Short mmCIF file of C-alpha atoms and ligand atoms in Angstrom, two decimals:
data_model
loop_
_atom_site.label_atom_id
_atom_site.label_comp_id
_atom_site.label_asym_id
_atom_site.label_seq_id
_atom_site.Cartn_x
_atom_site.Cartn_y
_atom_site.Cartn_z
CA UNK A 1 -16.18 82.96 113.55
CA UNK A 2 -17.36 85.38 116.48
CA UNK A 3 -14.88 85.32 119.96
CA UNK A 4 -17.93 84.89 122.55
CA UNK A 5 -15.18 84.91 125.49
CA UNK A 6 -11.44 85.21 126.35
CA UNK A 7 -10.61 83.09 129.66
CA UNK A 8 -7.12 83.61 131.28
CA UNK A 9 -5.50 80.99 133.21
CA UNK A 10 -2.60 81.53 135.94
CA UNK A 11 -0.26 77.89 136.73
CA UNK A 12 2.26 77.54 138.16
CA UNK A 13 4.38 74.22 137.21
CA UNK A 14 6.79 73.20 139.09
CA UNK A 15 10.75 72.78 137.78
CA UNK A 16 12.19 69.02 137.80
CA UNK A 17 15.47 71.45 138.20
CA UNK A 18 15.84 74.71 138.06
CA UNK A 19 16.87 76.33 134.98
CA UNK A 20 19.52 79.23 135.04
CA UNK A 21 20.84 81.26 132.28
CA UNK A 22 23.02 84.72 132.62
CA UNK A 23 19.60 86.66 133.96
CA UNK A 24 18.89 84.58 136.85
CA UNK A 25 17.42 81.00 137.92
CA UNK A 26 13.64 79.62 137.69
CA UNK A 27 12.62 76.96 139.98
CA UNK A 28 8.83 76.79 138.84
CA UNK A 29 7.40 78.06 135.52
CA UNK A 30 4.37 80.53 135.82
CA UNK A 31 2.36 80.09 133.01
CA UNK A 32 -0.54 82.21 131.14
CA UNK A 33 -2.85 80.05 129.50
CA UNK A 34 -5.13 81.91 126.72
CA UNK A 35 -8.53 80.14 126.22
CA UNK A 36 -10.97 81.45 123.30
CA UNK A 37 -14.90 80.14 123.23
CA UNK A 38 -15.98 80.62 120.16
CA UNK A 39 -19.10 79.94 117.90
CA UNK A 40 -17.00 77.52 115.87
CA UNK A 41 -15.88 75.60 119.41
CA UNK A 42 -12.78 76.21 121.60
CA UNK A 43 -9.38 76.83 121.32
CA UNK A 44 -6.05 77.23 123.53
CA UNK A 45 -3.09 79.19 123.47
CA UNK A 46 -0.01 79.38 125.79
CA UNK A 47 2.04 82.70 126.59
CA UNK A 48 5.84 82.36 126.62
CA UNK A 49 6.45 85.99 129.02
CA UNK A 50 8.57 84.56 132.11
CA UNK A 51 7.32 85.51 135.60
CA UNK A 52 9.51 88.69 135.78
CA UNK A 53 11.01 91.00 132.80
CA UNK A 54 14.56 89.94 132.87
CA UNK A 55 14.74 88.35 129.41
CA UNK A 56 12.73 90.22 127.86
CA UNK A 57 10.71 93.59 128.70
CA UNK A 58 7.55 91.34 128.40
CA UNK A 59 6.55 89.38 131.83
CA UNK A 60 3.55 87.09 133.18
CA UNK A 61 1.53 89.45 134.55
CA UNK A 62 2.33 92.39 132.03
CA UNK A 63 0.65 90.28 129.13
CA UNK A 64 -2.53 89.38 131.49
CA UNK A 65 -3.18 93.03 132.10
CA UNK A 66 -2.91 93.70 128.09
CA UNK A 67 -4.62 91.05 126.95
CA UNK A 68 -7.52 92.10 129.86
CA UNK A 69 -7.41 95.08 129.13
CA UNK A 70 -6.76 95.22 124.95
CA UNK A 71 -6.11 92.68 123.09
CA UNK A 72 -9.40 90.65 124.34
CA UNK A 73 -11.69 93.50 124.19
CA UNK A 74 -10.39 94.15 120.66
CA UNK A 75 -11.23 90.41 119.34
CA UNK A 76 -14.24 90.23 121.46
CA UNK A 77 -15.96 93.50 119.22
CA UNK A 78 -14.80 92.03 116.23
CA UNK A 79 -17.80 90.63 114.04
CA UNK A 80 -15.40 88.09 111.95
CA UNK A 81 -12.57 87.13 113.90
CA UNK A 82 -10.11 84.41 111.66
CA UNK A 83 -6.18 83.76 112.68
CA UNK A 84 -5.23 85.75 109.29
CA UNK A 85 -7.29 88.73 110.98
CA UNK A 86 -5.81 88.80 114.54
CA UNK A 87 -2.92 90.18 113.84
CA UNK A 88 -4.57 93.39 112.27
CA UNK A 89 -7.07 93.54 115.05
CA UNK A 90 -4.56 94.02 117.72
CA UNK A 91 -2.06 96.11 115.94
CA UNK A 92 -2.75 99.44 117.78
CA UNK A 93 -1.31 97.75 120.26
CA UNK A 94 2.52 98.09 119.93
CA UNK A 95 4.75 95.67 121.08
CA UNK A 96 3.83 92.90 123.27
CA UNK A 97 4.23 90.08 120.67
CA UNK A 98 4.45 87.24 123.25
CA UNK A 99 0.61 88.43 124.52
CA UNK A 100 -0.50 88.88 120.83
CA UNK A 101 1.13 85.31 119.81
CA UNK A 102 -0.86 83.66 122.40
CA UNK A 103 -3.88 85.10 121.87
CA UNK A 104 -3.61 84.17 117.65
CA UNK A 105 -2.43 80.98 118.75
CA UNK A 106 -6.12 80.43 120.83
CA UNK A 107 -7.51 81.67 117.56
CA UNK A 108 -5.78 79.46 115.38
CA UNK A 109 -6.22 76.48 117.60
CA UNK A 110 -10.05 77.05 117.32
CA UNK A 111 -10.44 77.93 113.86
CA UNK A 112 -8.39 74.34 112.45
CA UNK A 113 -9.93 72.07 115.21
CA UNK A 114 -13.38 73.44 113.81
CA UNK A 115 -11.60 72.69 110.16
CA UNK A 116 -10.13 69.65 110.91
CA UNK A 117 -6.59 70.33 109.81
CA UNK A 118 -3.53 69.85 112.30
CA UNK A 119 -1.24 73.24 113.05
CA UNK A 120 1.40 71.00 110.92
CA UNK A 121 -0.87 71.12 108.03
CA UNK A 122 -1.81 74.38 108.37
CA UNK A 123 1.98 75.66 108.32
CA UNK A 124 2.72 73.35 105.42
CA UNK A 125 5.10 70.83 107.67
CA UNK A 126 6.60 68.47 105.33
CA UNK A 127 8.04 65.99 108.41
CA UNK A 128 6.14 64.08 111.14
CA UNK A 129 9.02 63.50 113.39
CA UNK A 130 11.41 66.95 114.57
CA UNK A 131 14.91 65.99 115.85
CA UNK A 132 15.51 67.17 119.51
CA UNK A 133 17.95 69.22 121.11
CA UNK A 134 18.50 69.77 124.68
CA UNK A 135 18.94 73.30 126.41
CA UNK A 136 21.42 73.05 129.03
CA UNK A 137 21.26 76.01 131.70
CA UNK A 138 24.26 77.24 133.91
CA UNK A 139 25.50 74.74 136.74
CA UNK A 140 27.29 75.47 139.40
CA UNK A 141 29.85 73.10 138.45
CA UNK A 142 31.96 71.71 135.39
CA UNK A 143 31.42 68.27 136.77
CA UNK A 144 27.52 68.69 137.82
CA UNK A 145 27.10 70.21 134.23
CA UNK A 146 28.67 66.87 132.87
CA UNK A 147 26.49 65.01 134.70
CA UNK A 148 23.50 66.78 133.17
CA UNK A 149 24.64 67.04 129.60
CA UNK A 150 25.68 62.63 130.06
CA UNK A 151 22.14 62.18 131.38
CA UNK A 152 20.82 63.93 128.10
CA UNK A 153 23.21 62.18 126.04
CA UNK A 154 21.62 59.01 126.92
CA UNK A 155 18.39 59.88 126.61
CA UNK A 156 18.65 60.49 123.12
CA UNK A 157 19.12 63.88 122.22
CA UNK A 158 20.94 65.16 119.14
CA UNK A 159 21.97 68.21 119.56
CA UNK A 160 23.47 69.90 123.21
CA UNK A 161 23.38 73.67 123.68
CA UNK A 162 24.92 75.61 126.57
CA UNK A 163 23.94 78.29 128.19
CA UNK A 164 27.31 80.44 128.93
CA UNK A 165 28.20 84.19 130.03
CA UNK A 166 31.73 85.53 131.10
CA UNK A 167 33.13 83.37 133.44
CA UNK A 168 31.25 80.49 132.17
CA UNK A 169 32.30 79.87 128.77
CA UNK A 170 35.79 78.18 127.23
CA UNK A 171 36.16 75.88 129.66
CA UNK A 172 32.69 74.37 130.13
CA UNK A 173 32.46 74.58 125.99
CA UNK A 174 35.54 72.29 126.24
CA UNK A 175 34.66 69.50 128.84
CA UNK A 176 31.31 69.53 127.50
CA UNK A 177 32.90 69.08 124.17
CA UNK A 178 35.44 66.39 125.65
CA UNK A 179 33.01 64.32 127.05
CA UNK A 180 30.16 64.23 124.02
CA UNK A 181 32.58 64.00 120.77
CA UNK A 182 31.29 64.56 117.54
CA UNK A 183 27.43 65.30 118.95
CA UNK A 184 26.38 68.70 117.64
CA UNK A 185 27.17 71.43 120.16
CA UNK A 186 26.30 75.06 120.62
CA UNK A 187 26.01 78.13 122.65
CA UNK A 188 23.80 80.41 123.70
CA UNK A 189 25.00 83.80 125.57
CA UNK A 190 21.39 86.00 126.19
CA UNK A 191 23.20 88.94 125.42
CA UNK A 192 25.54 88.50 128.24
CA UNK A 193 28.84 89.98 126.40
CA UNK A 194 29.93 93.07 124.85
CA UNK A 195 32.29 94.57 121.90
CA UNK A 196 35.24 94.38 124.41
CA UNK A 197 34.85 90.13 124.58
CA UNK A 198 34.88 89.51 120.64
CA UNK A 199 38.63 88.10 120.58
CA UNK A 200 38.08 86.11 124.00
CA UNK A 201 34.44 84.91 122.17
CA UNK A 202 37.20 83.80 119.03
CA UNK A 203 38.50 81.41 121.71
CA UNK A 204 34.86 79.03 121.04
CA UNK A 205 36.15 78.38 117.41
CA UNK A 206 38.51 75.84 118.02
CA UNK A 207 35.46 73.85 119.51
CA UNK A 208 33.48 73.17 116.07
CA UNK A 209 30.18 74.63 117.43
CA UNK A 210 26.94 74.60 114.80
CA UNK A 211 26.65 78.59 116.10
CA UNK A 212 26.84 80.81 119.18
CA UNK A 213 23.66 82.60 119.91
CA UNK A 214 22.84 86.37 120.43
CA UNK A 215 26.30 87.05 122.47
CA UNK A 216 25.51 91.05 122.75
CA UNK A 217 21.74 93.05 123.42
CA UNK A 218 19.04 92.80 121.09
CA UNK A 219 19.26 96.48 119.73
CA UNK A 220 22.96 95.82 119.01
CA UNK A 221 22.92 94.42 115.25
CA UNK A 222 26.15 96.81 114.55
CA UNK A 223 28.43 94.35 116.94
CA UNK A 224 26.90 90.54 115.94
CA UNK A 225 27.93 92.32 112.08
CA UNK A 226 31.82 92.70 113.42
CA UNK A 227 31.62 89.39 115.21
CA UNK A 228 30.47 87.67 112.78
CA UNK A 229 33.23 88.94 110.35
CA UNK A 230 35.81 87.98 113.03
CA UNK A 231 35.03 84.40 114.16
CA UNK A 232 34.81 81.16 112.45
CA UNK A 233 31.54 80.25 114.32
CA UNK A 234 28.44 80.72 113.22
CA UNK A 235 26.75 83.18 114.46
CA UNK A 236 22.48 83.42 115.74
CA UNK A 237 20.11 85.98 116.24
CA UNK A 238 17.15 84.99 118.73
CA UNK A 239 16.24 88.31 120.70
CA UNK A 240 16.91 90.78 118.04
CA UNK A 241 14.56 89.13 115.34
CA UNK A 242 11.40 89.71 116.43
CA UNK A 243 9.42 89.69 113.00
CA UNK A 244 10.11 89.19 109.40
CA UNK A 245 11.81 92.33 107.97
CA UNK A 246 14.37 92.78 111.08
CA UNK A 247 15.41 88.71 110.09
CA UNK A 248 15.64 89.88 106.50
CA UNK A 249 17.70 93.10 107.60
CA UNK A 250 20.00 90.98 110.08
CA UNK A 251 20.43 88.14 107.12
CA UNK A 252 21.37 90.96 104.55
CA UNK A 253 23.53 93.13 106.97
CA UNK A 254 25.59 89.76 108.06
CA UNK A 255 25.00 90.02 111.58
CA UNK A 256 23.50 86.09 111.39
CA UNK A 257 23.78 83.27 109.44
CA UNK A 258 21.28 80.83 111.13
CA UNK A 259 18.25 82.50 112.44
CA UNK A 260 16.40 80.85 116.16
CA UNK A 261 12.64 81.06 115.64
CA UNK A 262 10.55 81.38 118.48
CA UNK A 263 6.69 82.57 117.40
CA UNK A 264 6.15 84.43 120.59
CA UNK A 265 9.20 86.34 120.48
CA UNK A 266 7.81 87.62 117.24
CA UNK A 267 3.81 88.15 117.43
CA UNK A 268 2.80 84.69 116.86
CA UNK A 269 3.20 81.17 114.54
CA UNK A 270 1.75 82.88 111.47
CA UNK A 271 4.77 85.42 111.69
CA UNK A 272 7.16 82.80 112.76
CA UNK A 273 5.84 81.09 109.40
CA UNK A 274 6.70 84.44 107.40
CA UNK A 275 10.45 84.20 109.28
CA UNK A 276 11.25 80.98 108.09
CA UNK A 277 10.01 81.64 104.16
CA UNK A 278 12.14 84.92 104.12
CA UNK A 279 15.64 82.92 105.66
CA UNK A 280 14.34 79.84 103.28
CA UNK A 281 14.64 82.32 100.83
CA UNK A 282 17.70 83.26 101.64
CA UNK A 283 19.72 79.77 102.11
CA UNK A 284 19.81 80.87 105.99
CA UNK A 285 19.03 77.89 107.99
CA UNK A 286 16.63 77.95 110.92
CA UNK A 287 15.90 76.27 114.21
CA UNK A 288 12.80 76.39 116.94
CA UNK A 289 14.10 77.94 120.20
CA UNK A 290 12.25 77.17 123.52
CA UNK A 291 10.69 79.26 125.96
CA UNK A 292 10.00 76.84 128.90
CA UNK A 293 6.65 75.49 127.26
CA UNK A 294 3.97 73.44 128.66
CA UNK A 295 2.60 70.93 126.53
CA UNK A 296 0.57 73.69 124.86
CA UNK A 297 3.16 75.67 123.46
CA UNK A 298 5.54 72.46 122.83
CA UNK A 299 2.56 70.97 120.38
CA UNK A 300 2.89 74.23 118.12
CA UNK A 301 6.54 74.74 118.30
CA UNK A 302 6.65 70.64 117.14
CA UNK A 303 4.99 71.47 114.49
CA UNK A 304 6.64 74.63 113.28
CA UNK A 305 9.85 72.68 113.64
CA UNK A 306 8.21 70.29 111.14
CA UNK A 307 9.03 72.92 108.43
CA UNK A 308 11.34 72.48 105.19
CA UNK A 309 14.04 74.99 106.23
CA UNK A 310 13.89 73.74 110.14
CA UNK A 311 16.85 72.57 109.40
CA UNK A 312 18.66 72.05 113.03
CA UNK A 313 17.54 70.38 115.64
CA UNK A 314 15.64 72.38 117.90
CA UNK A 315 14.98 73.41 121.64
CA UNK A 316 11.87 71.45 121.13
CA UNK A 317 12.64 68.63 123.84
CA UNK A 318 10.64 66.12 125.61
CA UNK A 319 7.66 67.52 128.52
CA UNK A 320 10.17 65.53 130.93
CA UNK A 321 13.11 68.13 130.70
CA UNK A 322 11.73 70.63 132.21
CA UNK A 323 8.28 69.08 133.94
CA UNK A 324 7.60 65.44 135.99
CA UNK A 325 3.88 65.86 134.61
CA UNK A 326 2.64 67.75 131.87
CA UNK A 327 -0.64 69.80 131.35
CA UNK A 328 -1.24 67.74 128.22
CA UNK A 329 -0.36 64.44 127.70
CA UNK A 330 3.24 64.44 127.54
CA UNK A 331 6.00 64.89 124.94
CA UNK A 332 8.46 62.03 125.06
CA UNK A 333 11.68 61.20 122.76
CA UNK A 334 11.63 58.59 120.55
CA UNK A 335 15.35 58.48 119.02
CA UNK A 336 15.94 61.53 119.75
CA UNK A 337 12.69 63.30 118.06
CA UNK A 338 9.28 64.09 118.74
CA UNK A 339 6.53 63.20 117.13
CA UNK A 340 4.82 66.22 115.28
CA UNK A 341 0.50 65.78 116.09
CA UNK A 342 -1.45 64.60 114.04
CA UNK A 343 -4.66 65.69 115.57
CA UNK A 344 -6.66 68.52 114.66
CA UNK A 345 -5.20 71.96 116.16
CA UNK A 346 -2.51 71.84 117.87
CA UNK A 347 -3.65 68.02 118.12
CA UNK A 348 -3.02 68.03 122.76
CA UNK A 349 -5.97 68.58 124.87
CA UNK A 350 -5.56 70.24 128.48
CA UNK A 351 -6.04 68.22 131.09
CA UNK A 352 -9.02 70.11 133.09
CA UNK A 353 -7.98 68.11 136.38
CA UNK A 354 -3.90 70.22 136.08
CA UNK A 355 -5.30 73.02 135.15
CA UNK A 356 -7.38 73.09 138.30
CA UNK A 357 -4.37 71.22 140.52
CA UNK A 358 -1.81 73.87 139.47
CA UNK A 359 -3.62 77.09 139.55
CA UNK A 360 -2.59 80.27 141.06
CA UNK A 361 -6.20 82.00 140.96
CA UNK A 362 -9.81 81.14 139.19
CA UNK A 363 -9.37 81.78 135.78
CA UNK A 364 -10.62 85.14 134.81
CA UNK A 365 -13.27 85.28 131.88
CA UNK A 366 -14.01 88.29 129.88
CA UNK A 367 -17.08 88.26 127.52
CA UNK A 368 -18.21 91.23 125.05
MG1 MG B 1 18.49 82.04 122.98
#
């Protein structure tokens, strides 16, 4: 098919609380929507950069300017434009995998819709329900973060994970892990600790978590290697495995054990396909992480959850964590999973009246 245009939408979604991990609190989400008309019909895709570049060095308004000024000029010369191509077309740019996972994404949404195959399909899903996990940010309490995690408890969900950093750690861990039991717990650091905290990070063992997640930066494989080799938990790469061959490098190395798929931290769902075949490989069990998503993004990450080796419950939880309306219709818990679409593409439609509710600015629409 031939890209005729490239729209880019700006909304901003409010927070029904705001979420805070060791960078810093978010009290609304600002989102990039990616919208591709093509001559085989239309096709969304949602961009996971956060408003500012504190998690990661991409941000909101750094991916509109490449995409503007790059990546859609580069798809909108192309004569043949297919998912399985984009990611060839808009190599010469480096980096910026979040921008050049939601532009595939818009491609791939358009190309099965006009195919009639669901993004589950298409991956080669083999469940139609994903079981749920919650993400549970930084409070500024041990008793309001009990309320929160009891509140998630009941609604369903099967799998808590903390978000902790020094001076928020052991003894959250352990009255979150008082008051839920058995329920599958884990952590998740953002590369808030360094080489000097691996005996205090020893302390987490005696809590039975499934895995700690990416306690030191993202360049720093050398440290999650002696960590790993010093603790009885588990430990997860997220930031540092951002596309196939760093995954297999980690897995081989022994800096991680389970691996935290997320498709924009590594170029888009067709790599975050190629991540989970190398750790299926491998016996290394993997999980979907979460990036804030609207509806959009939560449809494809549903479905890449749906995979074989998805093997722990995910980040993938219901539209009403983090939103009191959705920009699709809305993701909601049933047991404690989600239903993985059925529908052609990513199988949600955007709701034109949001879109035009939430907006920051007119969408901007760039044509060859
Ligand atoms: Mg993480």
């Amino acid at each position: 098919m031939r890209i005729l245009a490239v729209e880019l939408h700006r909304v901003a979604m409010p927070l029904v609380r705001p979420f805070e991990t060791s960078f810093g609190r978010q009290t609304a989400r600002d989102v990039l929507l990616v919208r591709v008309r093509t001559t085989d019909g239309d096709g969304w895709g949602e961009c996971v950069a956060m408003a500012d570049p504190v998690y990661s060095s991409e941000y909101v308004d750094g991916s509109e300017a490449v995409i503007r000024h790059y990546l859609a000029p580069a798809l909108l010369a192309a004569q043949e434009v297919g998912a399985e191509s984009v990611a060839g077309l808009l190599g010469f740019v480096v980096g910026h995998r979040m921008a050049k996972a939601a532009v595939e994404t818009a491609v791939l949404d358009a190309q099965t819709r006009a195919e009639g195959i669901s993004f589950g399909e298409y991956f080669g899903a083999d469940r139609d329900a994903v079981d749920c996990g919650v993400s549970v940010g930084i409070s500024s309490s041990i008793d309001e973060l009990l309320a929160e995690v009891d509140g998630y408890v009941g609604e369903g969900y099967r799998r808590i994970k903390l978000k902790i950093k020094p001076g928020w750690d052991i003894e959250p861990v352990r009255a979150v892990r008082e008051l839920i039991g058995e329920l599958p717990l884990q952590v998740d650091a953002n590369t808030a600790y360094t080489r000097a905290d691996i005996e205090h990070l020893g302390r987490l063992d005696e809590f039975g978590l499934l895995l700690i997640e990416q306690p030191f930066v993202e360049e720093d494989i050398l440290t999650h290697i002696v960590l790993s080799a010093a603790i009885e938990t588990p430990v997860c790469l997220d930031e540092s495995i951002v596309n196939a061959e760093v995954a297999l490098d980690a897995i081989e190395r022994g800096a991680t054990s389970v691996v935290n798929i997320k498709a924009g931290r590594v170029g888009g769902y067709l790599e975050a396909v190629r991540v989970h075949d190398v750790c299926a490989e491998l016996g290394v069990p993997v999980w979907c992480g979460g990036m804030l998503e609207t509806g959009v993004g939560r449809a494809a990450n549903v479905a890449l959850a749906a995979m074989a080796n998805f093997t722990l419950p995910g980040d993938t939880s219901g539209s009403s964590r983090y939103f009191a309306e959705d920009l699709t219709e809305p993701f909601e818990l049933v047991d404690g999973r989600l239903a993985v679409p059925t529908g052609a593409g990513s199988g949600v439609d955007v709701r034109a009246d949001a879109l035009a509710d939430w907006a920051l600015r007119p969408p901007i629409t760039l044509t060859a």
